[in-house]
Amino acid sequence: MTAPWWREGVVHEVYVRSFSDGTGDGVGDLPGLRARLPYLRDLGVDAIWVTPFYPSADHDAGYDVIDHRAVDPRLGTLDDLDAVVADAHALGLRVMVDLVLNHVSSEHPWFRAAAEAGPGSAERARFHVRPGRDGGALPPTGWPSIFGGSAWEPFGDGEWYLHLFDVHQPDLNHDHPDVRADAERTLRFWLDRGVDGVRFDAAGGLTKDPAYPELPDGWQPGHASPYSDLDGVHDHYRRFAKVLSEYDGDRVGVAEVWGEPHVIGPYVRPDELQQAFAIDPLFRPLDATLWRRLLAEQLDAVVRHGRLPAWAHGNHDVKRAATRWGEDGARAVLLLMLALPGCVYLYAGDELALPEVDLPDEAITDPTYRRSGGTDRGRDGARVPLPWTTGPAPYGFAPDGTPTWLPQPDGWGTHAVERQEADPDSMLALTRRAIRLRDELWRGAGDEVTWLESLPAGWLGFRRGAATCVTRFGAGPDPDLGGLGEVLLTGGASDGSATWWLRGDRPGTTTDEEAGWDRR
């Protein structure tokens, strides 16, 4: 039997507002994406994940959704979405969409009705609404918003509503039958239109403790909480998994889960989703000992359920990979992840080694900047529209001279696709070579990883099948790799982090002497 495409695929995250502008208003859209599909085919990826294109008030760049089953007129039409799916399929690409089910926009009809209906109303039962303390003057609990400040906002009549994110994103109560039915209807709507998979945004938040207890003393973000990753949340994903299973074509559901491996594992049990993001590596320094443990734990957490990890090399919520790890580190980590068992998610622009942009204060739109009082610069620095040509501005993203929704820095064209396509040593060239060679070396090699135990300090290596992957974390001399096989691909720097892919006839090599290592 052929394995599902998503099991060891490569998925390219298209942040639609920053990918390509097809209508000339400075905002990326579905027509712009459709025109650039051949670029994604040539990149070699298996699928694209398209971030929200739904009608939105844009308080959180489209993640405050007014209508989950429509397209924002500024970004296109349903016909445009259908054309993207059809053209992508014709090019051999799958299409995944983002489902934002944890919350809606404060301009969603349900929430507007709730605000008008008054305390104790049936309309408010679709949300998490509680009476405030001190006669309604204080929030019901001390729960913090992920974006800063309190997670509660007053209606002004003694009751407060929960928003784990921005105040304009009230959380839905998925214990309510209307909410559950609407979520399933939304899932079916997009599957019926031919999408190949869905990313469940803020997956862990669909269940909250109905007692709304206070957080324990000393609680820190990332620790267990009464509003994320509770046991009851998995009932929702069992229902969603059942819906996915009714459609042919190896449809996939991936959970956006921010947590350690023991949190991720339950989301990919046999009766739940196919994938859950392995996001932890995004926040880890390039340390060999740390990464060896982290990768082994991630693998163990999902392989026990018959799944493989969904490795995240980057995404729209974190700093650019070339800034997090340095460009050499980003190259090394990309090759490391592509060699591991599982699926790899690559954020649009990271194949160009785009750096994080330090935007001027007045240009920042991310609500985290406002809610933190300016202490958190937010995520917009990783969302600046892509450069396609060397110039003039906006560098092929939109017609010449068009202001873009986030300003591009001077010299942005030095990172452009046009320039990198002409440079065989560019990050784009490396990404294309690696994805294609990955199919030959690693795809179908199974989930077994044999770690090389005798590498020098600062190194990590493993074998899969007849190929070997070795990564050096940080500076150091190039080793003699002859004992491990023929070097086929290298990514990184001669004096910094780097990864080597090798193929040879000696898969049993483990000792320093046999491998040609000099530990002096």
Short mmCIF file of C-alpha atoms in Angstrom, two decimals:
data_model
loop_
_atom_site.label_atom_id
_atom_site.label_comp_id
_atom_site.label_asym_id
_atom_site.label_seq_id
_atom_site.Cartn_x
_atom_site.Cartn_y
_atom_site.Cartn_z
CA MET A 1 0.00 0.00 0.00
CA THR A 2 1.17 3.54 -0.77
CA ALA A 3 1.55 5.76 2.29
CA PRO A 4 -0.70 8.84 2.46
CA TRP A 5 0.90 11.91 0.87
CA TRP A 6 0.92 13.81 4.17
CA ARG A 7 2.84 11.18 6.13
CA GLU A 8 6.21 12.31 4.74
CA GLY A 9 5.19 15.31 2.70
CA VAL A 10 6.52 18.86 2.59
CA VAL A 11 3.90 21.56 3.13
CA HIS A 12 4.46 25.23 2.29
CA GLU A 13 2.60 27.69 4.49
CA VAL A 14 1.25 30.51 2.34
CA TYR A 15 0.53 33.57 4.46
CA VAL A 16 -1.94 34.76 1.87
CA ARG A 17 -1.88 38.50 2.69
CA SER A 18 1.87 38.59 2.23
CA PHE A 19 2.40 36.10 -0.61
CA SER A 20 1.37 37.86 -3.82
CA ASP A 21 -1.05 40.67 -4.71
CA GLY A 22 -3.12 39.91 -7.80
CA THR A 23 -5.44 42.92 -7.66
CA GLY A 24 -3.04 45.80 -7.01
CA ASP A 25 -4.22 47.01 -3.62
CA GLY A 26 -1.06 46.07 -1.71
CA VAL A 27 -2.60 43.06 0.05
CA GLY A 28 -1.92 39.48 -0.99
CA ASP A 29 -4.95 37.59 -2.23
CA LEU A 30 -6.22 34.41 -3.87
CA PRO A 31 -5.67 35.62 -7.47
CA GLY A 32 -2.08 36.43 -6.54
CA LEU A 33 -1.62 32.98 -5.02
CA ARG A 34 -3.11 31.33 -8.10
CA ALA A 35 -0.63 33.10 -10.36
CA ARG A 36 2.31 31.90 -8.24
CA LEU A 37 1.33 28.23 -8.04
CA PRO A 38 3.98 27.22 -10.62
CA TYR A 39 6.64 28.60 -8.27
CA LEU A 40 5.37 26.31 -5.53
CA ARG A 41 5.33 23.34 -7.89
CA ASP A 42 8.93 24.10 -8.86
CA LEU A 43 9.88 24.35 -5.19
CA GLY A 44 8.96 20.67 -4.99
CA VAL A 45 6.49 20.76 -2.10
CA ASP A 46 3.59 18.34 -1.85
CA ALA A 47 0.99 20.78 -0.55
CA ILE A 48 0.24 24.34 0.45
CA TRP A 49 -1.47 25.49 3.62
CA VAL A 50 -3.35 28.73 3.00
CA THR A 51 -3.90 31.01 5.99
CA PRO A 52 -7.37 32.54 6.56
CA PHE A 53 -9.03 34.27 3.63
CA TYR A 54 -12.45 34.54 5.28
CA PRO A 55 -14.40 37.78 5.85
CA SER A 56 -12.74 39.49 8.79
CA ALA A 57 -12.57 42.80 10.64
CA ASP A 58 -8.78 42.41 10.50
CA HIS A 59 -8.11 42.96 14.18
CA ASP A 60 -5.79 39.93 13.95
CA ALA A 61 -4.86 39.70 10.27
CA GLY A 62 -7.80 37.48 9.34
CA TYR A 63 -7.90 35.25 12.41
CA ASP A 64 -10.96 37.16 13.68
CA VAL A 65 -13.49 35.50 11.39
CA ILE A 66 -16.91 36.93 10.59
CA ASP A 67 -18.03 34.10 8.27
CA HIS A 68 -16.20 30.77 8.23
CA ARG A 69 -17.79 29.68 4.93
CA ALA A 70 -17.04 32.62 2.66
CA VAL A 71 -14.14 34.58 1.17
CA ASP A 72 -13.30 38.15 2.13
CA PRO A 73 -14.07 40.31 -0.95
CA ARG A 74 -10.70 42.03 -0.50
CA LEU A 75 -8.97 38.67 -0.98
CA GLY A 76 -11.11 37.21 -3.75
CA THR A 77 -14.24 35.11 -4.20
CA LEU A 78 -15.30 31.52 -3.74
CA ASP A 79 -14.71 31.10 -7.47
CA ASP A 80 -11.12 32.24 -6.91
CA LEU A 81 -10.69 29.70 -4.13
CA ASP A 82 -12.11 26.95 -6.35
CA ALA A 83 -9.70 28.00 -9.10
CA VAL A 84 -6.75 27.83 -6.70
CA VAL A 85 -7.73 24.30 -5.70
CA ALA A 86 -8.29 23.19 -9.29
CA ASP A 87 -5.03 24.68 -10.59
CA ALA A 88 -3.06 23.33 -7.64
CA HIS A 89 -4.41 19.85 -8.23
CA ALA A 90 -3.52 20.10 -11.92
CA LEU A 91 0.05 20.94 -10.89
CA GLY A 92 0.22 18.02 -8.44
CA LEU A 93 -0.19 20.17 -5.32
CA ARG A 94 -2.63 19.56 -2.47
CA VAL A 95 -4.37 22.44 -0.69
CA MET A 96 -4.94 22.78 3.06
CA VAL A 97 -6.97 25.56 4.67
CA ASP A 98 -6.95 27.09 8.12
CA LEU A 99 -10.02 26.47 10.30
CA VAL A 100 -10.35 28.98 13.15
CA LEU A 101 -12.88 27.26 15.40
CA ASN A 102 -11.79 28.42 18.86
CA HIS A 103 -13.20 31.92 18.40
CA VAL A 104 -14.97 34.29 16.04
CA SER A 105 -14.83 38.00 15.31
CA SER A 106 -16.63 40.39 17.64
CA GLU A 107 -18.50 41.36 14.46
CA HIS A 108 -19.75 37.80 13.88
CA PRO A 109 -23.59 37.73 13.87
CA TRP A 110 -23.67 35.39 16.84
CA PHE A 111 -21.59 37.69 18.99
CA ARG A 112 -23.41 40.84 17.98
CA ALA A 113 -26.65 39.11 18.97
CA ALA A 114 -25.09 38.06 22.28
CA ALA A 115 -23.99 41.61 23.07
CA GLU A 116 -27.51 42.91 22.43
CA ALA A 117 -29.42 40.09 24.16
CA GLY A 118 -28.39 40.81 27.74
CA PRO A 119 -27.35 38.74 30.78
CA GLY A 120 -28.37 35.09 30.95
CA SER A 121 -29.62 35.02 27.33
CA ALA A 122 -29.57 32.01 25.03
CA GLU A 123 -27.43 33.99 22.60
CA ARG A 124 -24.66 34.34 25.16
CA ALA A 125 -24.65 30.58 25.86
CA ARG A 126 -22.70 30.07 22.62
CA PHE A 127 -19.76 31.85 24.26
CA HIS A 128 -17.91 31.63 27.56
CA VAL A 129 -19.75 34.25 29.60
CA ARG A 130 -19.56 34.70 33.36
CA PRO A 131 -20.69 37.29 35.88
CA GLY A 132 -17.89 39.53 37.04
CA ARG A 133 -16.63 39.68 40.59
CA ASP A 134 -17.36 42.58 42.93
CA GLY A 135 -20.81 43.13 41.49
CA GLY A 136 -19.56 42.78 37.93
CA ALA A 137 -16.79 45.36 38.23
CA LEU A 138 -13.92 42.86 38.09
CA PRO A 139 -13.23 39.99 35.65
CA PRO A 140 -14.50 36.54 36.70
CA THR A 141 -10.96 35.13 37.04
CA GLY A 142 -7.37 36.22 36.67
CA TRP A 143 -6.89 34.28 33.44
CA PRO A 144 -4.44 36.09 31.12
CA SER A 145 -4.90 36.64 27.42
CA ILE A 146 -2.22 35.06 25.26
CA PHE A 147 -1.91 38.46 23.59
CA GLY A 148 -1.50 40.31 26.91
CA GLY A 149 -3.79 41.68 29.59
CA SER A 150 -6.90 39.98 30.92
CA ALA A 151 -8.65 37.19 29.01
CA TRP A 152 -12.02 38.67 30.03
CA GLU A 153 -13.83 41.70 28.63
CA PRO A 154 -17.02 43.25 30.09
CA PHE A 155 -20.28 43.50 28.19
CA GLY A 156 -21.05 46.47 30.40
CA ASP A 157 -23.99 44.85 32.17
CA GLY A 158 -22.21 42.81 34.83
CA GLU A 159 -21.25 39.89 32.57
CA TRP A 160 -17.89 39.29 30.94
CA TYR A 161 -16.88 37.21 27.90
CA LEU A 162 -13.73 35.15 27.48
CA HIS A 163 -11.14 35.88 24.77
CA LEU A 164 -7.93 33.90 24.99
CA PHE A 165 -6.55 36.11 22.23
CA ASP A 166 -7.60 39.64 21.29
CA VAL A 167 -10.64 41.36 22.76
CA HIS A 168 -12.15 41.22 19.26
CA GLN A 169 -11.93 37.41 19.25
CA PRO A 170 -14.52 36.00 21.70
CA ASP A 171 -14.08 32.29 22.41
CA LEU A 172 -16.83 29.93 21.33
CA ASN A 173 -18.36 27.43 23.77
CA HIS A 174 -17.97 24.08 22.00
CA ASP A 175 -20.17 22.39 24.59
CA HIS A 176 -23.10 24.18 22.93
CA PRO A 177 -24.88 22.11 20.24
CA ASP A 178 -25.12 25.09 17.87
CA VAL A 179 -21.38 25.59 18.02
CA ARG A 180 -20.58 21.92 17.49
CA ALA A 181 -22.97 21.68 14.54
CA ASP A 182 -21.60 24.84 12.95
CA ALA A 183 -18.00 23.63 13.26
CA GLU A 184 -18.85 20.37 11.51
CA ARG A 185 -20.76 22.24 8.82
CA THR A 186 -17.70 24.43 8.23
CA LEU A 187 -15.39 21.44 7.98
CA ARG A 188 -17.68 19.72 5.47
CA PHE A 189 -18.11 22.93 3.47
CA TRP A 190 -14.41 23.14 2.63
CA LEU A 191 -13.92 19.41 2.18
CA ASP A 192 -16.83 19.43 -0.26
CA ARG A 193 -15.00 22.13 -2.24
CA GLY A 194 -12.07 19.77 -2.66
CA VAL A 195 -9.50 20.91 -0.12
CA ASP A 196 -7.13 18.15 0.90
CA GLY A 197 -6.74 19.00 4.55
CA VAL A 198 -7.23 21.45 7.35
CA ARG A 199 -5.13 23.03 10.04
CA PHE A 200 -7.08 23.43 13.26
CA ASP A 201 -6.03 26.79 14.68
CA ALA A 202 -5.57 27.02 18.46
CA ALA A 203 -6.53 23.35 18.62
CA GLY A 204 -6.09 22.93 22.36
CA GLY A 205 -8.58 25.65 23.29
CA LEU A 206 -11.87 24.11 22.20
CA THR A 207 -12.57 22.82 25.72
CA LYS A 208 -12.40 24.88 28.91
CA ASP A 209 -12.94 23.73 32.48
CA PRO A 210 -16.62 24.62 33.14
CA ALA A 211 -15.75 25.58 36.72
CA TYR A 212 -13.39 28.32 35.42
CA PRO A 213 -10.93 27.82 38.29
CA GLU A 214 -8.16 30.27 39.04
CA LEU A 215 -4.68 29.45 37.83
CA PRO A 216 -2.44 28.00 40.53
CA ASP A 217 0.10 30.21 42.28
CA GLY A 218 3.30 30.49 40.31
CA TRP A 219 1.67 29.41 37.05
CA GLN A 220 3.70 30.20 33.91
CA PRO A 221 2.69 30.16 30.22
CA GLY A 222 3.20 26.71 28.77
CA HIS A 223 2.14 24.90 31.94
CA ALA A 224 -1.14 23.02 32.30
CA SER A 225 -4.13 25.32 32.41
CA PRO A 226 -7.92 25.07 32.71
CA TYR A 227 -8.41 26.39 29.17
CA SER A 228 -6.09 24.36 26.96
CA ASP A 229 -5.35 20.70 26.09
CA LEU A 230 -7.91 19.27 28.52
CA ASP A 231 -9.04 15.67 28.11
CA GLY A 232 -12.42 16.74 26.79
CA VAL A 233 -10.91 18.52 23.78
CA HIS A 234 -10.18 15.16 22.18
CA ASP A 235 -13.89 14.40 21.83
CA HIS A 236 -14.07 17.24 19.30
CA TYR A 237 -11.18 15.89 17.25
CA ARG A 238 -12.66 12.41 17.23
CA ARG A 239 -15.75 13.93 15.61
CA PHE A 240 -13.66 15.91 13.14
CA ALA A 241 -11.57 12.81 12.34
CA LYS A 242 -14.73 10.88 11.58
CA VAL A 243 -15.78 13.58 9.12
CA LEU A 244 -12.36 13.56 7.46
CA SER A 245 -12.53 9.78 7.09
CA GLU A 246 -15.73 10.07 5.05
CA TYR A 247 -13.85 11.77 2.21
CA ASP A 248 -11.51 10.03 -0.20
CA GLY A 249 -8.06 11.21 -1.20
CA ASP A 250 -6.16 10.92 2.10
CA ARG A 251 -7.57 14.09 3.67
CA VAL A 252 -5.51 15.32 6.61
CA GLY A 253 -6.18 17.21 9.81
CA VAL A 254 -3.31 18.82 11.71
CA ALA A 255 -3.62 20.30 15.19
CA GLU A 256 -1.88 23.55 16.00
CA VAL A 257 -0.69 22.54 19.44
CA TRP A 258 1.92 24.45 21.43
CA GLY A 259 3.34 22.05 23.95
CA GLU A 260 5.84 19.38 24.82
CA PRO A 261 5.65 15.91 23.26
CA HIS A 262 3.37 14.48 25.94
CA VAL A 263 0.81 17.16 25.03
CA ILE A 264 1.05 16.49 21.30
CA GLY A 265 0.74 12.71 21.41
CA PRO A 266 -2.96 12.38 22.31
CA TYR A 267 -4.03 14.46 19.28
CA VAL A 268 -2.72 11.79 16.90
CA ARG A 269 -4.20 8.71 18.48
CA PRO A 270 -5.66 6.32 15.88
CA ASP A 271 -9.18 7.73 16.21
CA GLU A 272 -8.09 11.39 16.18
CA LEU A 273 -6.08 13.55 13.77
CA GLN A 274 -3.33 12.58 11.39
CA GLN A 275 -0.85 15.21 12.61
CA ALA A 276 -0.04 17.64 15.39
CA PHE A 277 2.69 20.23 15.02
CA ALA A 278 6.06 19.59 16.61
CA ILE A 279 6.64 23.26 17.42
CA ASP A 280 8.99 22.98 20.38
CA PRO A 281 12.15 23.01 18.21
CA LEU A 282 11.31 26.54 17.03
CA PHE A 283 12.21 27.89 20.45
CA ARG A 284 15.33 25.87 21.11
CA PRO A 285 18.93 27.03 20.74
CA LEU A 286 21.17 25.02 18.45
CA ASP A 287 22.58 22.61 21.02
CA ALA A 288 23.28 19.02 19.99
CA THR A 289 22.48 17.40 23.34
CA LEU A 290 19.20 19.29 23.65
CA TRP A 291 18.10 18.54 20.10
CA ARG A 292 18.96 14.85 20.34
CA ARG A 293 16.68 14.52 23.37
CA LEU A 294 13.96 16.72 21.89
CA LEU A 295 13.82 14.92 18.55
CA ALA A 296 13.75 11.50 20.19
CA GLU A 297 10.91 12.56 22.49
CA GLN A 298 8.90 14.02 19.61
CA LEU A 299 9.30 10.84 17.60
CA ASP A 300 8.37 8.59 20.51
CA ALA A 301 5.25 10.62 21.32
CA VAL A 302 3.66 10.03 17.91
CA VAL A 303 5.25 6.86 16.53
CA ARG A 304 3.63 4.91 19.36
CA HIS A 305 0.29 5.85 17.78
CA GLY A 306 1.36 4.84 14.29
CA ARG A 307 1.90 8.46 13.22
CA LEU A 308 4.93 10.55 12.28
CA PRO A 309 5.76 14.08 13.44
CA ALA A 310 4.77 17.25 11.63
CA TRP A 311 8.01 19.23 11.99
CA ALA A 312 7.60 23.02 11.90
CA HIS A 313 10.64 24.82 10.49
CA GLY A 314 8.81 28.12 10.94
CA ASN A 315 5.40 29.76 10.83
CA HIS A 316 3.68 33.15 10.86
CA ASP A 317 3.61 33.36 14.68
CA VAL A 318 7.37 33.26 15.35
CA LYS A 319 10.48 35.09 14.22
CA ARG A 320 11.91 34.22 10.84
CA ALA A 321 14.16 31.14 10.86
CA ALA A 322 17.12 33.12 9.49
CA THR A 323 16.84 35.44 12.49
CA ARG A 324 16.09 32.76 15.12
CA TRP A 325 18.98 30.51 14.19
CA GLY A 326 21.00 32.62 11.75
CA GLU A 327 20.95 31.82 8.03
CA ASP A 328 23.48 29.01 8.39
CA GLY A 329 21.49 27.53 11.25
CA ALA A 330 18.26 27.78 9.26
CA ARG A 331 19.89 25.85 6.42
CA ALA A 332 21.24 23.21 8.77
CA VAL A 333 17.93 22.74 10.59
CA LEU A 334 15.98 22.51 7.32
CA LEU A 335 18.14 19.63 6.13
CA LEU A 336 17.97 17.99 9.54
CA MET A 337 14.16 18.12 9.57
CA LEU A 338 13.85 16.93 5.97
CA ALA A 339 15.95 13.86 6.88
CA LEU A 340 13.81 12.90 9.88
CA PRO A 341 10.73 10.68 9.67
CA GLY A 342 7.62 12.77 9.19
CA CYS A 343 6.19 15.77 7.40
CA VAL A 344 7.92 19.18 7.24
CA TYR A 345 6.07 22.52 7.26
CA LEU A 346 8.05 25.35 5.65
CA TYR A 347 6.90 28.97 6.08
CA ALA A 348 6.73 31.05 2.90
CA GLY A 349 9.83 33.23 2.66
CA ASP A 350 12.01 31.00 4.80
CA GLU A 351 13.11 29.26 1.60
CA LEU A 352 14.56 32.70 0.75
CA ALA A 353 16.22 33.09 4.17
CA LEU A 354 14.22 36.27 4.72
CA PRO A 355 15.21 37.99 7.97
CA GLU A 356 12.82 39.35 10.58
CA VAL A 357 12.00 42.98 9.76
CA ASP A 358 12.17 45.64 12.48
CA LEU A 359 9.08 47.62 11.56
CA PRO A 360 8.46 51.21 12.69
CA ASP A 361 6.03 51.48 15.58
CA GLU A 362 3.34 53.15 13.49
CA ALA A 363 3.35 50.30 10.96
CA ILE A 364 2.70 47.48 13.44
CA THR A 365 -0.79 45.97 13.22
CA ASP A 366 -0.40 42.92 15.49
CA PRO A 367 -2.75 43.23 18.49
CA THR A 368 -0.06 41.81 20.77
CA TYR A 369 1.87 45.07 20.34
CA ARG A 370 -1.07 47.14 21.53
CA ARG A 371 -2.16 44.80 24.32
CA SER A 372 1.38 44.56 25.70
CA GLY A 373 1.73 48.32 25.83
CA GLY A 374 4.43 48.16 23.19
CA THR A 375 6.73 45.82 25.11
CA ASP A 376 6.04 42.94 22.68
CA ARG A 377 6.83 43.90 19.08
CA GLY A 378 4.45 41.22 17.87
CA ARG A 379 4.64 38.99 14.84
CA ASP A 380 4.42 41.42 11.93
CA GLY A 381 8.18 41.33 11.39
CA ALA A 382 7.78 37.81 9.97
CA ARG A 383 4.79 38.78 7.81
CA VAL A 384 6.24 41.45 5.54
CA PRO A 385 5.18 40.87 1.89
CA LEU A 386 7.56 38.67 -0.08
CA PRO A 387 10.07 40.03 -2.63
CA TRP A 388 9.69 38.37 -6.03
CA THR A 389 11.91 40.67 -8.10
CA THR A 390 14.99 42.76 -7.39
CA GLY A 391 13.04 45.99 -7.74
CA PRO A 392 11.67 48.56 -7.79
CA ALA A 393 9.41 48.38 -4.73
CA PRO A 394 7.25 46.50 -3.96
CA TYR A 395 9.61 44.00 -5.59
CA GLY A 396 7.08 42.15 -7.71
CA PHE A 397 4.64 41.55 -4.85
CA ALA A 398 2.26 44.13 -6.38
CA PRO A 399 2.43 46.64 -9.25
CA ASP A 400 5.40 49.00 -9.09
CA GLY A 401 4.90 51.81 -6.63
CA THR A 402 2.03 50.15 -4.74
CA PRO A 403 2.27 50.61 -0.93
CA THR A 404 2.04 47.22 0.78
CA TRP A 405 -0.06 46.47 3.86
CA LEU A 406 3.15 46.06 5.86
CA PRO A 407 6.09 48.13 4.60
CA GLN A 408 8.97 46.34 2.94
CA PRO A 409 12.43 47.53 3.98
CA ASP A 410 14.87 49.16 1.59
CA GLY A 411 16.94 46.60 -0.24
CA TRP A 412 14.31 43.87 0.17
CA GLY A 413 15.03 42.86 -3.42
CA THR A 414 18.42 41.44 -2.42
CA HIS A 415 16.47 38.45 -1.07
CA ALA A 416 14.16 38.20 -4.09
CA VAL A 417 13.16 34.98 -5.82
CA GLU A 418 14.45 36.47 -9.08
CA ARG A 419 17.96 36.91 -7.67
CA GLN A 420 18.09 33.58 -5.84
CA GLU A 421 16.97 31.62 -8.88
CA ALA A 422 20.16 32.78 -10.59
CA ASP A 423 22.40 31.82 -7.64
CA PRO A 424 23.18 28.09 -7.26
CA ASP A 425 24.35 28.69 -3.68
CA SER A 426 21.21 30.50 -2.54
CA MET A 427 18.82 29.28 0.14
CA LEU A 428 16.17 28.83 -2.57
CA ALA A 429 18.48 26.62 -4.62
CA LEU A 430 19.36 24.54 -1.55
CA THR A 431 15.69 24.11 -0.62
CA ARG A 432 14.78 22.91 -4.10
CA ARG A 433 17.68 20.45 -4.22
CA ALA A 434 16.96 19.15 -0.73
CA ILE A 435 13.27 18.52 -1.30
CA ARG A 436 13.97 16.58 -4.47
CA LEU A 437 16.85 14.56 -3.01
CA ARG A 438 14.75 13.86 0.08
CA ASP A 439 12.37 11.83 -2.05
CA GLU A 440 15.24 9.58 -3.13
CA LEU A 441 17.00 9.26 0.23
CA TRP A 442 14.44 9.50 2.99
CA ARG A 443 10.84 9.16 1.84
CA GLY A 444 9.63 5.66 2.66
CA ALA A 445 12.67 4.87 4.82
CA GLY A 446 10.40 4.07 7.77
CA ASP A 447 10.17 5.52 11.25
CA GLU A 448 13.27 3.86 12.68
CA VAL A 449 16.15 6.20 13.48
CA THR A 450 19.55 4.80 14.46
CA TRP A 451 21.44 7.49 16.33
CA LEU A 452 25.20 7.75 15.91
CA GLU A 453 26.39 7.54 19.49
CA SER A 454 30.06 8.35 19.13
CA LEU A 455 30.07 11.74 17.44
CA PRO A 456 32.16 14.57 18.86
CA ALA A 457 30.61 17.08 21.25
CA GLY A 458 28.34 19.49 19.44
CA TRP A 459 27.34 16.97 16.76
CA LEU A 460 24.17 14.98 16.12
CA GLY A 461 23.73 12.21 13.58
CA PHE A 462 21.49 9.33 12.61
CA ARG A 463 20.93 6.74 9.92
CA ARG A 464 17.71 5.93 8.12
CA GLY A 465 17.85 3.15 5.59
CA ALA A 466 21.03 3.44 3.55
CA ALA A 467 21.54 7.18 4.18
CA THR A 468 23.03 9.21 7.01
CA CYS A 469 22.36 12.72 8.29
CA VAL A 470 24.98 14.51 10.39
CA THR A 471 24.54 17.98 11.89
CA ARG A 472 27.15 20.19 13.52
CA PHE A 473 25.68 22.72 15.94
CA GLY A 474 27.89 25.80 16.00
CA ALA A 475 31.43 26.40 14.87
CA GLY A 476 33.99 23.69 14.35
CA PRO A 477 36.19 22.06 11.71
CA ASP A 478 34.71 20.00 8.91
CA PRO A 479 35.13 16.31 9.71
CA ASP A 480 36.35 13.52 7.49
CA LEU A 481 33.01 11.97 6.57
CA GLY A 482 34.44 9.33 4.29
CA GLY A 483 33.69 6.54 6.73
CA LEU A 484 29.99 7.33 6.63
CA GLY A 485 29.57 7.43 2.88
CA GLU A 486 29.49 9.81 -0.05
CA VAL A 487 28.43 13.39 0.76
CA LEU A 488 25.45 14.25 -1.44
CA LEU A 489 24.30 17.57 0.03
CA THR A 490 25.50 20.12 2.55
CA GLY A 491 23.62 23.01 4.10
CA GLY A 492 25.14 25.55 6.45
CA ALA A 493 28.57 27.11 6.88
CA SER A 494 32.11 25.75 6.87
CA ASP A 495 32.73 27.56 10.17
CA GLY A 496 29.27 27.31 11.73
CA SER A 497 26.17 25.14 11.95
CA ALA A 498 25.84 22.72 9.04
CA THR A 499 24.15 19.48 8.03
CA TRP A 500 25.50 16.80 5.70
CA TRP A 501 23.50 14.13 3.85
CA LEU A 502 25.46 11.03 2.94
CA ARG A 503 24.82 7.73 1.20
CA GLY A 504 27.12 4.76 1.54
CA ASP A 505 27.50 1.03 1.91
CA ARG A 506 28.49 0.99 5.57
CA PRO A 507 25.27 1.68 7.54
CA GLY A 508 26.69 -0.15 10.57
CA THR A 509 29.48 2.38 11.16
CA THR A 510 29.29 3.83 14.66
CA THR A 511 32.79 4.18 16.09
CA ASP A 512 34.96 7.26 15.80
CA GLU A 513 37.76 5.33 14.12
CA GLU A 514 35.49 3.69 11.53
CA ALA A 515 33.72 6.94 10.76
CA GLY A 516 36.94 8.89 10.43
CA TRP A 517 36.30 11.22 13.38
CA ASP A 518 39.13 12.91 15.21
CA ARG A 519 37.95 13.84 18.71
CA ARG A 520 41.12 15.76 19.55
#
